[in-house]
Short mmCIF file of C-alpha atoms in Angstrom, two decimals:
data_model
loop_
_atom_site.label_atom_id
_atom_site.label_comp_id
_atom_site.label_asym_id
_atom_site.label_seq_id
_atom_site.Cartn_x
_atom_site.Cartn_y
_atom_site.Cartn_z
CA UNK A 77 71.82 28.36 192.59
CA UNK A 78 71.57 28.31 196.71
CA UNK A 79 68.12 27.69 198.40
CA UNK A 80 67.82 31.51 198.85
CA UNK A 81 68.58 32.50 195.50
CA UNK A 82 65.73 29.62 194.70
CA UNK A 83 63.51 31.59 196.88
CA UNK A 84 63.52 34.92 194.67
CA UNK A 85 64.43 33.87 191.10
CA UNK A 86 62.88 30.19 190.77
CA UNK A 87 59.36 29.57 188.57
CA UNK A 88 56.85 29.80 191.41
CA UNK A 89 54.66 26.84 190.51
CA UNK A 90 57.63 24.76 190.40
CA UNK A 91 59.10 26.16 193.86
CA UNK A 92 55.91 25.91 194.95
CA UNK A 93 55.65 22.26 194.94
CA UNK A 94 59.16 21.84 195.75
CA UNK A 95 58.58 23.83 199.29
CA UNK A 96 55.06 22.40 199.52
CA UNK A 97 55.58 18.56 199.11
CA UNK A 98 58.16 18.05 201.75
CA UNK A 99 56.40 19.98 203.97
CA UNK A 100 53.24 17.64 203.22
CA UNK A 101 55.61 14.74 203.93
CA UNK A 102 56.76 16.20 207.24
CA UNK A 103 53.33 16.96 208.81
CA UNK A 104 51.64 13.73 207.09
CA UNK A 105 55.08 11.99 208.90
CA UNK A 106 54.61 14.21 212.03
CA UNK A 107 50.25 12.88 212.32
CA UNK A 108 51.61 9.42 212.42
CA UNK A 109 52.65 9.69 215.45
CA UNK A 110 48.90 9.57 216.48
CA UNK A 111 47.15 8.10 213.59
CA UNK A 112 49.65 5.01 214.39
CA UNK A 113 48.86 4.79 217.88
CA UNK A 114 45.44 5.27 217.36
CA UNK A 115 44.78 2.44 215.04
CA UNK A 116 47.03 0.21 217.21
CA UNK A 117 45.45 1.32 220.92
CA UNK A 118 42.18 0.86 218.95
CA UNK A 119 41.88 -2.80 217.99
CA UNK A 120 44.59 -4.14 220.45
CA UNK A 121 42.74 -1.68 223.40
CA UNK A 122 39.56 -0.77 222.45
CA UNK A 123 37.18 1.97 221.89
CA UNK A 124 37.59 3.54 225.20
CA UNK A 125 41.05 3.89 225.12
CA UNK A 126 40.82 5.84 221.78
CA UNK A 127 38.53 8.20 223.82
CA UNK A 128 41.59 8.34 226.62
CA UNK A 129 43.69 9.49 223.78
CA UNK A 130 41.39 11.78 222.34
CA UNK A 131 41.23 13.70 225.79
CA UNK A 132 44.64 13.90 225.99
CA UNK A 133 45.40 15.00 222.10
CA UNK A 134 44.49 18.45 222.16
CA UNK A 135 46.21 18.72 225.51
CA UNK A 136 49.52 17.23 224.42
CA UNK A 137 49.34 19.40 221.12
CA UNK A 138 48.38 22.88 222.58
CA UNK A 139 51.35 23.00 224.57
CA UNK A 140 54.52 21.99 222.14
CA UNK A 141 52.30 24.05 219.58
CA UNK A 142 53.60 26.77 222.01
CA UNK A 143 56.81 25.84 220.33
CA UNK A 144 55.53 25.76 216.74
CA UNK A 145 54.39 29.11 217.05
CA UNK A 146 57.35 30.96 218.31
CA UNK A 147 58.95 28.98 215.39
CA UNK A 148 56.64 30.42 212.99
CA UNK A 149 56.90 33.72 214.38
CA UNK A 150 60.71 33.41 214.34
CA UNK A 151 60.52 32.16 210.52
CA UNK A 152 58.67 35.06 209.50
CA UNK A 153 61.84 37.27 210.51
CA UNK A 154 64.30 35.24 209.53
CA UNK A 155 62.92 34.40 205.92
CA UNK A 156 62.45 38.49 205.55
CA UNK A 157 65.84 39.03 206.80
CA UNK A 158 67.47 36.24 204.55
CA UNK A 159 65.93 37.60 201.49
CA UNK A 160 67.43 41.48 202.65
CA UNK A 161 70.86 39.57 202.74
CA UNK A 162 70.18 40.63 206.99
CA UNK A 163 72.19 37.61 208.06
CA UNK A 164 72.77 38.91 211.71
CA UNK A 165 69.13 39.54 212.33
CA UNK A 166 68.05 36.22 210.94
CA UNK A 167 70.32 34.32 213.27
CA UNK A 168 69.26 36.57 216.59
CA UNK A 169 65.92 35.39 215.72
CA UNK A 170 66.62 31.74 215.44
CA UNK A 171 68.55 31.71 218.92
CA UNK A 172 65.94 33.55 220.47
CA UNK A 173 63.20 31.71 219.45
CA UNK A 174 64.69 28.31 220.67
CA UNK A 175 66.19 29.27 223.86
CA UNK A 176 62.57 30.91 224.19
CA UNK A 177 60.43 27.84 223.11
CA UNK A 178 62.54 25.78 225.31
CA UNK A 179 61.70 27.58 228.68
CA UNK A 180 57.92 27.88 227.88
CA UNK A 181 57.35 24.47 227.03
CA UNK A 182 58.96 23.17 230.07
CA UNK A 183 57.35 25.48 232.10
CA UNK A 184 53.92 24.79 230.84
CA UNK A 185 54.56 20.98 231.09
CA UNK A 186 55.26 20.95 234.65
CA UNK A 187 52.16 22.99 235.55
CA UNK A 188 50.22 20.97 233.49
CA UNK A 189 51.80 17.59 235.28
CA UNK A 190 50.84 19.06 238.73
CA UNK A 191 47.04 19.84 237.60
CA UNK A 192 46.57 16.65 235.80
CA UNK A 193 43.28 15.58 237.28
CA UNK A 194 41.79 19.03 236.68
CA UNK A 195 43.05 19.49 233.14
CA UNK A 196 41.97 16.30 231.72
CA UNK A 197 38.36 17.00 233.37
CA UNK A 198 38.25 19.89 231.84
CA UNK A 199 39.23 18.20 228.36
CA UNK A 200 36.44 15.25 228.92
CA UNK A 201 38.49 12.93 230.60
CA UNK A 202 35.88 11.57 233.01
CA UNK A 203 34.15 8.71 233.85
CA UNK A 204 35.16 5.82 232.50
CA UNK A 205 37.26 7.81 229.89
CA UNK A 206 39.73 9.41 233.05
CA UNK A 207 41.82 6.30 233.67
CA UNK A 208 42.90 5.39 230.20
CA UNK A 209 43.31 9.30 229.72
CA UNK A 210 45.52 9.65 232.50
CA UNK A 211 47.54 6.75 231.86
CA UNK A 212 48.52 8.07 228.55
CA UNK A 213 48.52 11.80 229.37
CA UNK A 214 51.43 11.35 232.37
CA UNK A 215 54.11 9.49 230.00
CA UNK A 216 52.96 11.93 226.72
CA UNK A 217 53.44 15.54 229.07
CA UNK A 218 57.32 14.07 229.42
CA UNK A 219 58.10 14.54 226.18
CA UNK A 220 56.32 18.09 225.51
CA UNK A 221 59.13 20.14 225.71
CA UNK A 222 61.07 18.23 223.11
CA UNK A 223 58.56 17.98 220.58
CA UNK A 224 57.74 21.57 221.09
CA UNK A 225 61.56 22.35 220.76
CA UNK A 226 61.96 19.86 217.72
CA UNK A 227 58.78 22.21 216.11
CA UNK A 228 60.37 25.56 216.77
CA UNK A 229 63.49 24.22 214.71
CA UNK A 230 61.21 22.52 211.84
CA UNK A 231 60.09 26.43 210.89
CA UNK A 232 63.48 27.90 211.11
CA UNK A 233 64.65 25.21 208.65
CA UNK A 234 61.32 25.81 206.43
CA UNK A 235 62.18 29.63 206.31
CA UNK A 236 65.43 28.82 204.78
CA UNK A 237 64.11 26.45 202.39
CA UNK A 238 65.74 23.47 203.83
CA UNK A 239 62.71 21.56 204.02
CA UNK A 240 63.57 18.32 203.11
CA UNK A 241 65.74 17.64 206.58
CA UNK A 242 63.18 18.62 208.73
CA UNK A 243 60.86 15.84 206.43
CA UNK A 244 64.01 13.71 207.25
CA UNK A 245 63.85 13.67 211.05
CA UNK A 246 60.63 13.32 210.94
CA UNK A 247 60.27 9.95 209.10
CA UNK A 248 63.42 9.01 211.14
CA UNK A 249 61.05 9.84 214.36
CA UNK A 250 57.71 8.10 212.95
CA UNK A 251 59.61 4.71 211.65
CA UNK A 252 60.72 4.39 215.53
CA UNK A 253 57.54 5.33 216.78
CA UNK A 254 56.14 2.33 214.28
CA UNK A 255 58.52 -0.41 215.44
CA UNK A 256 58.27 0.55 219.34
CA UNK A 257 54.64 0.53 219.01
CA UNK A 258 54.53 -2.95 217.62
CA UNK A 259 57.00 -4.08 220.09
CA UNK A 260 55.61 -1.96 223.59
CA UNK A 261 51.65 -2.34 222.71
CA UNK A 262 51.19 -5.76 220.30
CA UNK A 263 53.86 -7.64 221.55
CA UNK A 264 54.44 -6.63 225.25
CA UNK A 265 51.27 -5.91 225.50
CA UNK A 266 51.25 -2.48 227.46
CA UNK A 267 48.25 -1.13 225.79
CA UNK A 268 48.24 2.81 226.04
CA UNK A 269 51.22 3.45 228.11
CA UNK A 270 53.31 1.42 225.92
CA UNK A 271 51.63 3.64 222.97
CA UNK A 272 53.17 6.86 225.04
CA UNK A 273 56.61 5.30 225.70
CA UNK A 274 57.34 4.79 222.33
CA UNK A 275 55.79 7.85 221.29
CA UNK A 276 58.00 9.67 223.73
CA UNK A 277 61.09 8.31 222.51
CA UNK A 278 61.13 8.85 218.65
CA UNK A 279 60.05 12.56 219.65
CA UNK A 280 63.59 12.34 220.82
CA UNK A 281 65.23 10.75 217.91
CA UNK A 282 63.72 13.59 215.84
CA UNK A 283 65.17 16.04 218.01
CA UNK A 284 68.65 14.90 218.09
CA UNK A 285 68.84 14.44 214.41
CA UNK A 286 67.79 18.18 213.39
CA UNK A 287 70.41 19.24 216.43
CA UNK A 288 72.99 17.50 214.73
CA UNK A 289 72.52 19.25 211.53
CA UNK A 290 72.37 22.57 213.10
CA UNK A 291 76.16 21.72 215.44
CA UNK A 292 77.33 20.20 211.94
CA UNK A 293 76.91 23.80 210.48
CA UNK A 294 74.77 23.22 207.46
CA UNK A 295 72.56 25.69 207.96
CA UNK A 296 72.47 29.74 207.79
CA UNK A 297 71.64 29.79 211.39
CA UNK A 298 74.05 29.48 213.83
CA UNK A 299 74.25 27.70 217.04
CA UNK A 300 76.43 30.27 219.12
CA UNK A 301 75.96 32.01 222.40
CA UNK A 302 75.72 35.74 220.94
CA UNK A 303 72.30 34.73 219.17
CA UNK A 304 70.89 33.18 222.18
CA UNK A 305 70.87 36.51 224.32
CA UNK A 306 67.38 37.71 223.97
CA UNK A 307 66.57 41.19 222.24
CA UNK A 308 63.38 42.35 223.63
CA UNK A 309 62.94 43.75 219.82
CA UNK A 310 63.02 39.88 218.23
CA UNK A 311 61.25 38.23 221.16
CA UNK A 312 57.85 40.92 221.09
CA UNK A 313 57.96 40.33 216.89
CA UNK A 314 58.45 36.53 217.33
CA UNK A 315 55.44 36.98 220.10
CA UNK A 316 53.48 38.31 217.86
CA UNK A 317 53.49 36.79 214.87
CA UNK A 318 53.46 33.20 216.18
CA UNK A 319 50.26 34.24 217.89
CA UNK A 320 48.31 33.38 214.94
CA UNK A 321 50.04 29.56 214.99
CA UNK A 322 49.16 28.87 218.94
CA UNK A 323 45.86 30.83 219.13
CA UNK A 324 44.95 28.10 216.31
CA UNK A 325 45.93 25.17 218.17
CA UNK A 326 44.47 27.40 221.46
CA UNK A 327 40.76 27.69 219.71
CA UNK A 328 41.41 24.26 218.56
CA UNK A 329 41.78 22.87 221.69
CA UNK A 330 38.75 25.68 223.24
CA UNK A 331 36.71 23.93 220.42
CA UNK A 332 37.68 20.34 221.95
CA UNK A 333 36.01 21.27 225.15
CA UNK A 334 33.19 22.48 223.53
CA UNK A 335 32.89 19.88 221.41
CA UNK A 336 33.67 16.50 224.16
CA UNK A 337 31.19 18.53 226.32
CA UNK A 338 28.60 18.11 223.40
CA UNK A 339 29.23 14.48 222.44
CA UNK A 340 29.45 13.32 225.63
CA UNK A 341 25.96 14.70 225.91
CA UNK A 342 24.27 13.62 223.13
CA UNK A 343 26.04 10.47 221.97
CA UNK A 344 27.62 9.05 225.61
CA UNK A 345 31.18 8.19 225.58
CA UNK A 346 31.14 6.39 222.16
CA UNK A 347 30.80 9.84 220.40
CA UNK A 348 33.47 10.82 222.34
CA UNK A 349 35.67 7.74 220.49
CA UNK A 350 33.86 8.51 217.36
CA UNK A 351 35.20 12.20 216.93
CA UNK A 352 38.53 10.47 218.01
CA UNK A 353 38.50 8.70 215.00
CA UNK A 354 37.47 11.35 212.45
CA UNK A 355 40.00 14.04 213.97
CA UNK A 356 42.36 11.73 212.83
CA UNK A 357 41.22 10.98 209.40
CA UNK A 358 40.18 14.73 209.09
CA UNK A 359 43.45 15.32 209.97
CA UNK A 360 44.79 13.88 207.01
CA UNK A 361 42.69 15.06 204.90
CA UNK A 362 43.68 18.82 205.79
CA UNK A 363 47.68 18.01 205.52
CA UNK A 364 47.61 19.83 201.87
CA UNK A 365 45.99 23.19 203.11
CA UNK A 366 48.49 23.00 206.16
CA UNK A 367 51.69 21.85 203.89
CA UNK A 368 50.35 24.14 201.19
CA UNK A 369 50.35 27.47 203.79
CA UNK A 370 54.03 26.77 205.21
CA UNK A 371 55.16 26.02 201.38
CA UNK A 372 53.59 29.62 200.87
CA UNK A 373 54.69 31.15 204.17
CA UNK A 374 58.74 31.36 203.26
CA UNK A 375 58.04 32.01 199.44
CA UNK A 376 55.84 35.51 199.92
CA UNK A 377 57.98 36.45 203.01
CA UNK A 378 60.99 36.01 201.36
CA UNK A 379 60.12 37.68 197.87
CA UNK A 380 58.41 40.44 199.89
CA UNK A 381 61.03 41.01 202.17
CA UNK A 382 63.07 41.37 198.61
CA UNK A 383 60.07 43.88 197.16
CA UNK A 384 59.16 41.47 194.26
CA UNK A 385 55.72 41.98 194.96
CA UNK A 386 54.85 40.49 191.60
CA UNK A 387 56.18 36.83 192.84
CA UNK A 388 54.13 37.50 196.29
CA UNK A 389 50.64 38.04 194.22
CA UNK A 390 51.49 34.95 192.37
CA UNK A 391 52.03 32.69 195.40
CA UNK A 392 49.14 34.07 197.11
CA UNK A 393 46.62 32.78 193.55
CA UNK A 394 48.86 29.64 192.45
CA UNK A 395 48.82 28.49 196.50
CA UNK A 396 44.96 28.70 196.95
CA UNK A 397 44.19 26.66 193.24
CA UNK A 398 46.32 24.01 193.97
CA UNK A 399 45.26 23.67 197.83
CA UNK A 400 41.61 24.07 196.65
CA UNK A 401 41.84 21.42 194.03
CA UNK A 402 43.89 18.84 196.07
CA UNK A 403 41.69 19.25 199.39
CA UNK A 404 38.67 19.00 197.02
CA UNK A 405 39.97 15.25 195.87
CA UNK A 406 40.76 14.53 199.08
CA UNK A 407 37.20 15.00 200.44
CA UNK A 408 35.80 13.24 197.42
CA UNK A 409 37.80 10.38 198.58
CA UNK A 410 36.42 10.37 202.20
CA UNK A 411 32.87 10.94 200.64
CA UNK A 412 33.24 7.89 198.53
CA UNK A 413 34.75 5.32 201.12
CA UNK A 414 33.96 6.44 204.49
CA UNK A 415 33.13 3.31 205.90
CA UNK A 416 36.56 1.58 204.67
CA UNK A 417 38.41 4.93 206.62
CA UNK A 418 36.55 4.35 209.92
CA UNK A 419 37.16 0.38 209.83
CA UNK A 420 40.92 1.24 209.49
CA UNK A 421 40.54 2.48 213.53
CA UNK A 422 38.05 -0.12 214.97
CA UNK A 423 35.26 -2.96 213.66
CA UNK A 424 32.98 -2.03 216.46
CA UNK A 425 29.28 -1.66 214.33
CA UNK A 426 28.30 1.15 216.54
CA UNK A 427 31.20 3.43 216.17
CA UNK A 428 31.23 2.70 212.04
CA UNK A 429 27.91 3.87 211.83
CA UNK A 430 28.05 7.13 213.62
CA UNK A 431 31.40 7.78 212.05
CA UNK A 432 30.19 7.53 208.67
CA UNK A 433 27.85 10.48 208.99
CA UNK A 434 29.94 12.70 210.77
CA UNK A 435 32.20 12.05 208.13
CA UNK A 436 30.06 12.70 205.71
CA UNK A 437 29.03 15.81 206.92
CA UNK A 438 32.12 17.57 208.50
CA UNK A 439 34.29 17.18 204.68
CA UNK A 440 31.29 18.55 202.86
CA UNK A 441 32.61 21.84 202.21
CA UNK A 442 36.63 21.29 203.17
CA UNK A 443 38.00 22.47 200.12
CA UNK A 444 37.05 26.17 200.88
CA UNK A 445 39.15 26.01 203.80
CA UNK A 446 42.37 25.91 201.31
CA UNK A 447 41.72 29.56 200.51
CA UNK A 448 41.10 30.23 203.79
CA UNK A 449 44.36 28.91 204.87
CA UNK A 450 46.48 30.72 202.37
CA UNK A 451 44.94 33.97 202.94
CA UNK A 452 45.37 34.45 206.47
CA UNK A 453 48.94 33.13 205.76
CA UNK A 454 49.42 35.63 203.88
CA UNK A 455 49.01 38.72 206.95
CA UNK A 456 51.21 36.30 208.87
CA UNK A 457 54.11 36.40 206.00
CA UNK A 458 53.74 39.78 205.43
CA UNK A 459 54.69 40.32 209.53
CA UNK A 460 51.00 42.10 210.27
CA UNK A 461 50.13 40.10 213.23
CA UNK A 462 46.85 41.10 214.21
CA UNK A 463 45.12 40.53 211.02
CA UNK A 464 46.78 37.18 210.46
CA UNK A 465 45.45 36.20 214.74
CA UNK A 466 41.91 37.51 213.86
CA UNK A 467 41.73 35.64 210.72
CA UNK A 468 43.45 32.54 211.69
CA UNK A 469 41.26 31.61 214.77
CA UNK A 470 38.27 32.95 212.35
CA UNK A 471 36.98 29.06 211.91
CA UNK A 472 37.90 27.69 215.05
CA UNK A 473 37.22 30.08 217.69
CA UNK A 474 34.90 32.89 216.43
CA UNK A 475 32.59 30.80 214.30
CA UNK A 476 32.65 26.76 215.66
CA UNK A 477 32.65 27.45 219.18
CA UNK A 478 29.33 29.13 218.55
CA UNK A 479 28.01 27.01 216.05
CA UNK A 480 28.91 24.12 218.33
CA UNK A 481 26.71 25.76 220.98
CA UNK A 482 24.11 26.72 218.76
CA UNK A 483 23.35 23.47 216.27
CA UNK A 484 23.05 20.69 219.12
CA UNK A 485 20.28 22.37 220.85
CA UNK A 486 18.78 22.08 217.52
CA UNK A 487 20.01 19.00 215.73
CA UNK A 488 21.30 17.10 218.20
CA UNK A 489 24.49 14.72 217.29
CA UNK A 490 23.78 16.17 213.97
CA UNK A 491 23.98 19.11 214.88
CA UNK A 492 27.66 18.48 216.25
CA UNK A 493 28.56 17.68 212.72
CA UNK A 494 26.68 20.49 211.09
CA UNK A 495 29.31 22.96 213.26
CA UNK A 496 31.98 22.07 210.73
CA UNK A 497 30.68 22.80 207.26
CA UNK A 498 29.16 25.82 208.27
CA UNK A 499 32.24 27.29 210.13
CA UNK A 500 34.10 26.30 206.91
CA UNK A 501 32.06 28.56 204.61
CA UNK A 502 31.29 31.58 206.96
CA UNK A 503 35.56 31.52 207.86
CA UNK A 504 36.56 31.26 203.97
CA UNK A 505 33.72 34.42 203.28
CA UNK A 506 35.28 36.37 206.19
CA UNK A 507 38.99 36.27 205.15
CA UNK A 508 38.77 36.60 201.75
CA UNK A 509 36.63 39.68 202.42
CA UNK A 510 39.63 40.98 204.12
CA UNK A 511 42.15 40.12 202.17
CA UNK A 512 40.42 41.67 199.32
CA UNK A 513 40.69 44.65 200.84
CA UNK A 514 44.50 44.34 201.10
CA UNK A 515 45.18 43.01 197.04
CA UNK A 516 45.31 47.38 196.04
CA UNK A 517 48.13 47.79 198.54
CA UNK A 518 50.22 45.48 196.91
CA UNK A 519 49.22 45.63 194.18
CA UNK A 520 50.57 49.47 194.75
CA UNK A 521 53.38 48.42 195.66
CA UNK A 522 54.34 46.10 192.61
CA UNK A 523 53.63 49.20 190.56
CA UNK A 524 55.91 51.38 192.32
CA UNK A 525 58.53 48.74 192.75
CA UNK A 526 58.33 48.99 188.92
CA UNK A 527 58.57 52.19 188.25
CA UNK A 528 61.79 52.64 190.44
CA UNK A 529 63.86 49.71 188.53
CA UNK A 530 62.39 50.99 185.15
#
């Protein structure tokens, strides 16, 4: 049976883990890049230069993120396309969106290279934080525009099903990034610009090995100069949809601001390094919501796309128990060992102690934000845009920012912490309010769908 047959006919709890485990891999492979550098940078460099890199992290992941999105917007065509047998449309989309991500990222980077000083500032990079911040940030913006091209491609293999490559260039990519971080920062000693270097290069290793399997023809999706002219059509629907993917890493990094503006004045620079930490660990903690939605994401669009709206309800319930119970472990785990987690970055006494109850209190309620996840996915698979935007920057954007504003004047450093938990459970009310209100369409649908093939 071929990967698109899969798609439509397979047992859903078994394709479900089958799409959702490599794409854990990939994105748990894909964080290494930073996890790795930070715990290197942070006992071979310090705290300080973990709050350098911390700066520059949201920075340096907004703009390739530019690149995930149009990738996720393409992926929502092309995975409805492939399972209406719409072979021509699904390839237009594909060249389109990477000729597209391409330009933007580039773009972006070289704006963001000339206003370096201004953008880092803006980010928290001052002080005594700036110069380790701009050391890393002017080697990391080279290499923007090929991680956020090397993104793009990692959906359009997802909405074929061909997940396990992109998993494969990206452990290609992190095993580099290991071995030149050993050799650039422990044994050449070039502390966070040897972190970037090699950081830089296995970006490009992973890029070269999913553009050989596209020239090599082993995919749906074709490398040829028809499906790189752009189609105004494809381009406003790839625009659209990927919205909800950047305006999450956009209110992500708004929240950054926010948040490095609020640290820095209520905990000095070591909060600053703190958060550093914990964004990373967090980070890994959320990799089965995240790997969990783009398992989803291909599996409803395609069986939608193909009117079995009876395998779409199904993903949608089977996607948010197993991301809910998996998260919920996961946060146990930080809960029970936090102390061990933090020590894995840095032994300085201060830092462990404030990272152990911001810890503590951001994971509290982390498991809700599995449902959350899924259902805002699920406006974004079904190609209705502004419900899946709304939705998706729900936690981040229309809820933290304010709570982030709001709790410090109140709590204090606390108060910082507090933001988290309570964004979690007002976000997870919000969309499941809304996509209750959706369930009677489709659920419509399945019952017409039905009657027409009974």
């Amino acid at each position: 049976m071929s990967q698109l047959n899969r798609l439509g006919n397979a047992p859903i709890g078994k394709l479900l883990i089958n799409m959702t485990l490599p794409a854990c891999s990939g994105i748990l492979v894909l964080m290494m890049y930073n996890i790795i550098d930070t715990i290197i940078v942070g006992q071979y460099a310090g705290a300080m230069a973990i709050a350098g890199m911390s700066v520059v992290l949201p920075v340096s992941m907004l703009i390739p993120t530019l690149g995930m999105g149009i990738g996720v917007g393409s992926a929502s065509i092309i995975s409805r396309s492939l399972g209406a047998k719409d072979f021509e449309t699904a390839r237009l989309a594909f060249g389109n969106a990477l000729s597209l991500a391409i330009l933007i990222c580039t773009t972006v980077s070289v704006l963001s290279g000339i206003y370096a000083t201004e953008i880092l500032s803006v980010f928290g990079g001052r002080g005594e934080i700036l110069p380790y911040a701009m050391e890393y940030y002017t080697i990391i913006l080279m290499g923007i525009p090929i991680l956020g091209s090397w993104m793009c491609m990692n959906n359009t293999l997802r909405a074929e099903g061909l997940t396990k490559y992109s998993v494969i260039g990206m452990c290609l990519s992190s095993a580099i990034n290991l071995i030149l971080d050993i050799v650039f920062v422990i044994f050449m000693d070039m502390g966070l610009k040897g972190a970037a270097i090699a950081t830089v290069l296995s970006q490009i290793a992973g890029l070269v090995y999913l553009l050989s399997f596209y020239l090599r023809g082993r995919s749906h999706l074709k490398f040829k100069r028809q499906y790189f002219r752009w189609n105004k059509a494809i381009i406003r629907e790839i625009l659209s949809l990927g919205a909800s993917t950047v305006g999450r890493q956009g209110s992500g990094s708004a929240m950054v601001i926010l948040l490095n503006q609020s640290l820095y004045l209520y905990g000095g620079p070591i909060a600053v390094a703190v958060y550093g930490i914990l964004h990373r660990i967090t980070s890994l903690l959320f990799v089965p919501i995240i790997g969990m939605t783009q398992g989803f994401l291909p599996i409803a669009g395609y069986n939608y796309g193909a009117k079995q709206y009876d395998r779409v309800l199904e993903v949608v319930y089977k996607s948010i128990l197993f991301g809910t119970i998996v998260s919920g472990a996961l946060a146990l785990l930080a809960w029970s060992f936090p102390e061990a987690l933090i020590q894995l970055f840095t032994s300085d006494e201060t830092v462990v102690e404030l990272g152990v109850q911001g810890l503590k209190t951001i994971t509290v309620l982390m498991p809700l934000a599995a449902a959350q996840s899924i259902a805002a996915g699920y406006f974004q698979a079904m190609g209705k845009p502004v419900a899946a935007f709304i939705l998706t920057i729900s936690r981040q954007v229309l809820i933290l920012i304010p709570m982030l504003y709001l709790l410090p004047q109140v709590f204090e450093l606390k108060g910082v912490w507090l933001a988290f938990p309570v964004s979690d459970a007002l976000a997870c009310i919000l969309t499941l309010a809304v996509f209750a209100r959706e369930l009677p369409k489709l659920k419509k649908a399945q019952c017409e769908a039905a009657l027409q093939t009974a």
